[in-house]
């Protein structure tokens, strides 16, 4: 008599664990890139990271990289010159305009265009969390954004022509005419430790 075989049970396979979407910071915070919390944002982490992220993918002259921290200080300085009446909150927004890059790095504009909306969405969520952490609205007012954009373009023009090998004509094509550029601005790249310290010092002065 043939032996009855039990019906085979389906093999249960474990679903793969979702990829890690958070980064641990030196402060001990764990920042989720997909759902960032303002409580996990620390200015010391931002300063440390930005001081070690290179502008222009590192394609700049000088002994050190020209860091996003140094760029941010330049943008805040130009914004202050363009709008002497701007209050401290506006200048803090200018200083922090690229703060998300302490987590996601500084991607050049052509590559951002290739990546499209997903990169922008992650960047937007991170910036909203950063702004909320420091008492700013999630999205700056239109006038503040316009000021920061002008200051950022002027900083890019200066960096492009003095550090990144662009001609003046080429820089004007991409960044426009520089408005509010500091006379004889020194763009000598700083060591990371100096950029970090200066960024923290300026933030402290504006936030006090």
mmCIF file with all atom_site columns, C-alpha atoms in Angstrom, residues 84-167:
data_model
loop_
_atom_site.group_PDB
_atom_site.id
_atom_site.type_symbol
_atom_site.label_atom_id
_atom_site.label_alt_id
_atom_site.label_comp_id
_atom_site.label_asym_id
_atom_site.label_entity_id
_atom_site.label_seq_id
_atom_site.pdbx_PDB_ins_code
_atom_site.Cartn_x
_atom_site.Cartn_y
_atom_site.Cartn_z
_atom_site.occupancy
_atom_site.B_iso_or_equiv
_atom_site.pdbx_formal_charge
_atom_site.auth_seq_id
_atom_site.auth_comp_id
_atom_site.auth_asym_id
_atom_site.auth_atom_id
_atom_site.pdbx_PDB_model_num
ATOM 1  C CA . UNK A 1 84  ? 22.308 95.512 6.054   1.00 0.00 ? 84  UNK A CA 1
ATOM 2  C CA . UNK A 1 85  ? 18.889 95.713 7.693   1.00 0.00 ? 85  UNK A CA 1
ATOM 3  C CA . UNK A 1 86  ? 18.409 91.920 7.740   1.00 0.00 ? 86  UNK A CA 1
ATOM 4  C CA . UNK A 1 87  ? 17.752 90.503 11.195  1.00 0.00 ? 87  UNK A CA 1
ATOM 5  C CA . UNK A 1 88  ? 19.692 87.675 12.786  1.00 0.00 ? 88  UNK A CA 1
ATOM 6  C CA . UNK A 1 89  ? 17.150 85.005 11.803  1.00 0.00 ? 89  UNK A CA 1
ATOM 7  C CA . UNK A 1 90  ? 17.597 85.845 8.128   1.00 0.00 ? 90  UNK A CA 1
ATOM 8  C CA . UNK A 1 91  ? 21.378 85.672 8.488   1.00 0.00 ? 91  UNK A CA 1
ATOM 9  C CA . UNK A 1 92  ? 21.146 82.337 10.333  1.00 0.00 ? 92  UNK A CA 1
ATOM 10 C CA . UNK A 1 93  ? 19.107 81.032 7.385   1.00 0.00 ? 93  UNK A CA 1
ATOM 11 C CA . UNK A 1 94  ? 21.855 82.259 5.044   1.00 0.00 ? 94  UNK A CA 1
ATOM 12 C CA . UNK A 1 95  ? 24.556 80.581 7.120   1.00 0.00 ? 95  UNK A CA 1
ATOM 13 C CA . UNK A 1 96  ? 22.572 77.323 7.128   1.00 0.00 ? 96  UNK A CA 1
ATOM 14 C CA . UNK A 1 97  ? 21.493 77.459 3.480   1.00 0.00 ? 97  UNK A CA 1
ATOM 15 C CA . UNK A 1 98  ? 23.574 74.372 2.595   1.00 0.00 ? 98  UNK A CA 1
ATOM 16 C CA . UNK A 1 99  ? 23.372 72.695 6.003   1.00 0.00 ? 99  UNK A CA 1
ATOM 17 C CA . UNK A 1 100 ? 21.768 69.516 4.632   1.00 0.00 ? 100 UNK A CA 1
ATOM 18 C CA . UNK A 1 101 ? 25.074 68.789 2.925   1.00 0.00 ? 101 UNK A CA 1
ATOM 19 C CA . UNK A 1 102 ? 26.591 67.734 6.246   1.00 0.00 ? 102 UNK A CA 1
ATOM 20 C CA . UNK A 1 103 ? 24.623 64.529 5.672   1.00 0.00 ? 103 UNK A CA 1
ATOM 21 C CA . UNK A 1 104 ? 24.192 64.202 1.905   1.00 0.00 ? 104 UNK A CA 1
ATOM 22 C CA . UNK A 1 105 ? 27.343 65.946 0.669   1.00 0.00 ? 105 UNK A CA 1
ATOM 23 C CA . UNK A 1 106 ? 27.724 68.705 -1.899  1.00 0.00 ? 106 UNK A CA 1
ATOM 24 C CA . UNK A 1 107 ? 26.610 67.548 -5.319  1.00 0.00 ? 107 UNK A CA 1
ATOM 25 C CA . UNK A 1 108 ? 27.388 69.847 -8.214  1.00 0.00 ? 108 UNK A CA 1
ATOM 26 C CA . UNK A 1 109 ? 24.345 71.327 -9.962  1.00 0.00 ? 109 UNK A CA 1
ATOM 27 C CA . UNK A 1 110 ? 24.672 69.222 -13.157 1.00 0.00 ? 110 UNK A CA 1
ATOM 28 C CA . UNK A 1 111 ? 24.513 66.002 -11.119 1.00 0.00 ? 111 UNK A CA 1
ATOM 29 C CA . UNK A 1 112 ? 21.532 67.277 -9.102  1.00 0.00 ? 112 UNK A CA 1
ATOM 30 C CA . UNK A 1 113 ? 19.739 67.816 -12.400 1.00 0.00 ? 113 UNK A CA 1
ATOM 31 C CA . UNK A 1 114 ? 20.442 64.205 -13.382 1.00 0.00 ? 114 UNK A CA 1
ATOM 32 C CA . UNK A 1 115 ? 19.116 62.835 -10.070 1.00 0.00 ? 115 UNK A CA 1
ATOM 33 C CA . UNK A 1 116 ? 15.976 64.938 -10.244 1.00 0.00 ? 116 UNK A CA 1
ATOM 34 C CA . UNK A 1 117 ? 13.149 65.042 -7.734  1.00 0.00 ? 117 UNK A CA 1
ATOM 35 C CA . UNK A 1 118 ? 14.185 62.341 -5.255  1.00 0.00 ? 118 UNK A CA 1
ATOM 36 C CA . UNK A 1 119 ? 17.369 64.163 -4.271  1.00 0.00 ? 119 UNK A CA 1
ATOM 37 C CA . UNK A 1 120 ? 15.450 67.416 -3.894  1.00 0.00 ? 120 UNK A CA 1
ATOM 38 C CA . UNK A 1 121 ? 12.838 65.729 -1.705  1.00 0.00 ? 121 UNK A CA 1
ATOM 39 C CA . UNK A 1 122 ? 15.452 64.339 0.700   1.00 0.00 ? 122 UNK A CA 1
ATOM 40 C CA . UNK A 1 123 ? 17.229 67.695 0.789   1.00 0.00 ? 123 UNK A CA 1
ATOM 41 C CA . UNK A 1 124 ? 13.971 69.540 1.468   1.00 0.00 ? 124 UNK A CA 1
ATOM 42 C CA . UNK A 1 125 ? 13.041 67.283 4.396   1.00 0.00 ? 125 UNK A CA 1
ATOM 43 C CA . UNK A 1 126 ? 16.492 67.662 5.933   1.00 0.00 ? 126 UNK A CA 1
ATOM 44 C CA . UNK A 1 127 ? 16.426 71.440 5.570   1.00 0.00 ? 127 UNK A CA 1
ATOM 45 C CA . UNK A 1 128 ? 12.988 71.631 7.182   1.00 0.00 ? 128 UNK A CA 1
ATOM 46 C CA . UNK A 1 129 ? 14.233 69.635 10.190  1.00 0.00 ? 129 UNK A CA 1
ATOM 47 C CA . UNK A 1 130 ? 17.339 71.827 10.466  1.00 0.00 ? 130 UNK A CA 1
ATOM 48 C CA . UNK A 1 131 ? 15.315 75.026 10.311  1.00 0.00 ? 131 UNK A CA 1
ATOM 49 C CA . UNK A 1 132 ? 12.871 73.818 12.941  1.00 0.00 ? 132 UNK A CA 1
ATOM 50 C CA . UNK A 1 133 ? 15.730 72.782 15.226  1.00 0.00 ? 133 UNK A CA 1
ATOM 51 C CA . UNK A 1 134 ? 17.017 76.340 15.280  1.00 0.00 ? 134 UNK A CA 1
ATOM 52 C CA . UNK A 1 135 ? 13.712 78.182 15.517  1.00 0.00 ? 135 UNK A CA 1
ATOM 53 C CA . UNK A 1 136 ? 13.318 79.039 11.839  1.00 0.00 ? 136 UNK A CA 1
ATOM 54 C CA . UNK A 1 137 ? 10.255 78.362 9.664   1.00 0.00 ? 137 UNK A CA 1
ATOM 55 C CA . UNK A 1 138 ? 10.521 75.088 7.723   1.00 0.00 ? 138 UNK A CA 1
ATOM 56 C CA . UNK A 1 139 ? 10.707 77.101 4.512   1.00 0.00 ? 139 UNK A CA 1
ATOM 57 C CA . UNK A 1 140 ? 12.165 80.616 4.585   1.00 0.00 ? 140 UNK A CA 1
ATOM 58 C CA . UNK A 1 141 ? 10.057 83.502 3.333   1.00 0.00 ? 141 UNK A CA 1
ATOM 59 C CA . UNK A 1 142 ? 10.294 84.365 -0.345  1.00 0.00 ? 142 UNK A CA 1
ATOM 60 C CA . UNK A 1 143 ? 12.314 87.521 0.351   1.00 0.00 ? 143 UNK A CA 1
ATOM 61 C CA . UNK A 1 144 ? 14.807 85.545 2.439   1.00 0.00 ? 144 UNK A CA 1
ATOM 62 C CA . UNK A 1 145 ? 15.177 82.902 -0.267  1.00 0.00 ? 145 UNK A CA 1
ATOM 63 C CA . UNK A 1 146 ? 15.739 85.598 -2.882  1.00 0.00 ? 146 UNK A CA 1
ATOM 64 C CA . UNK A 1 147 ? 18.453 87.237 -0.771  1.00 0.00 ? 147 UNK A CA 1
ATOM 65 C CA . UNK A 1 148 ? 20.194 83.922 -0.126  1.00 0.00 ? 148 UNK A CA 1
ATOM 66 C CA . UNK A 1 149 ? 20.049 83.010 -3.815  1.00 0.00 ? 149 UNK A CA 1
ATOM 67 C CA . UNK A 1 150 ? 21.707 86.312 -4.775  1.00 0.00 ? 150 UNK A CA 1
ATOM 68 C CA . UNK A 1 151 ? 24.396 85.890 -2.136  1.00 0.00 ? 151 UNK A CA 1
ATOM 69 C CA . UNK A 1 152 ? 24.957 82.254 -3.125  1.00 0.00 ? 152 UNK A CA 1
ATOM 70 C CA . UNK A 1 153 ? 25.378 83.194 -6.800  1.00 0.00 ? 153 UNK A CA 1
ATOM 71 C CA . UNK A 1 154 ? 27.903 85.891 -5.925  1.00 0.00 ? 154 UNK A CA 1
ATOM 72 C CA . UNK A 1 155 ? 29.857 83.467 -3.741  1.00 0.00 ? 155 UNK A CA 1
ATOM 73 C CA . UNK A 1 156 ? 29.801 80.901 -6.563  1.00 0.00 ? 156 UNK A CA 1
ATOM 74 C CA . UNK A 1 157 ? 31.105 83.543 -9.001  1.00 0.00 ? 157 UNK A CA 1
ATOM 75 C CA . UNK A 1 158 ? 34.008 84.403 -6.699  1.00 0.00 ? 158 UNK A CA 1
ATOM 76 C CA . UNK A 1 159 ? 34.860 80.764 -6.045  1.00 0.00 ? 159 UNK A CA 1
ATOM 77 C CA . UNK A 1 160 ? 34.559 79.844 -9.721  1.00 0.00 ? 160 UNK A CA 1
ATOM 78 C CA . UNK A 1 161 ? 36.900 82.585 -10.928 1.00 0.00 ? 161 UNK A CA 1
ATOM 79 C CA . UNK A 1 162 ? 39.428 82.488 -8.099  1.00 0.00 ? 162 UNK A CA 1
ATOM 80 C CA . UNK A 1 163 ? 39.531 78.820 -7.182  1.00 0.00 ? 163 UNK A CA 1
ATOM 81 C CA . UNK A 1 164 ? 37.843 76.610 -9.780  1.00 0.00 ? 164 UNK A CA 1
ATOM 82 C CA . UNK A 1 165 ? 39.405 77.742 -13.056 1.00 0.00 ? 165 UNK A CA 1
ATOM 83 C CA . UNK A 1 166 ? 36.410 79.541 -14.628 1.00 0.00 ? 166 UNK A CA 1
ATOM 84 C CA . UNK A 1 167 ? 36.976 82.613 -16.776 1.00 0.00 ? 167 UNK A CA 1
#
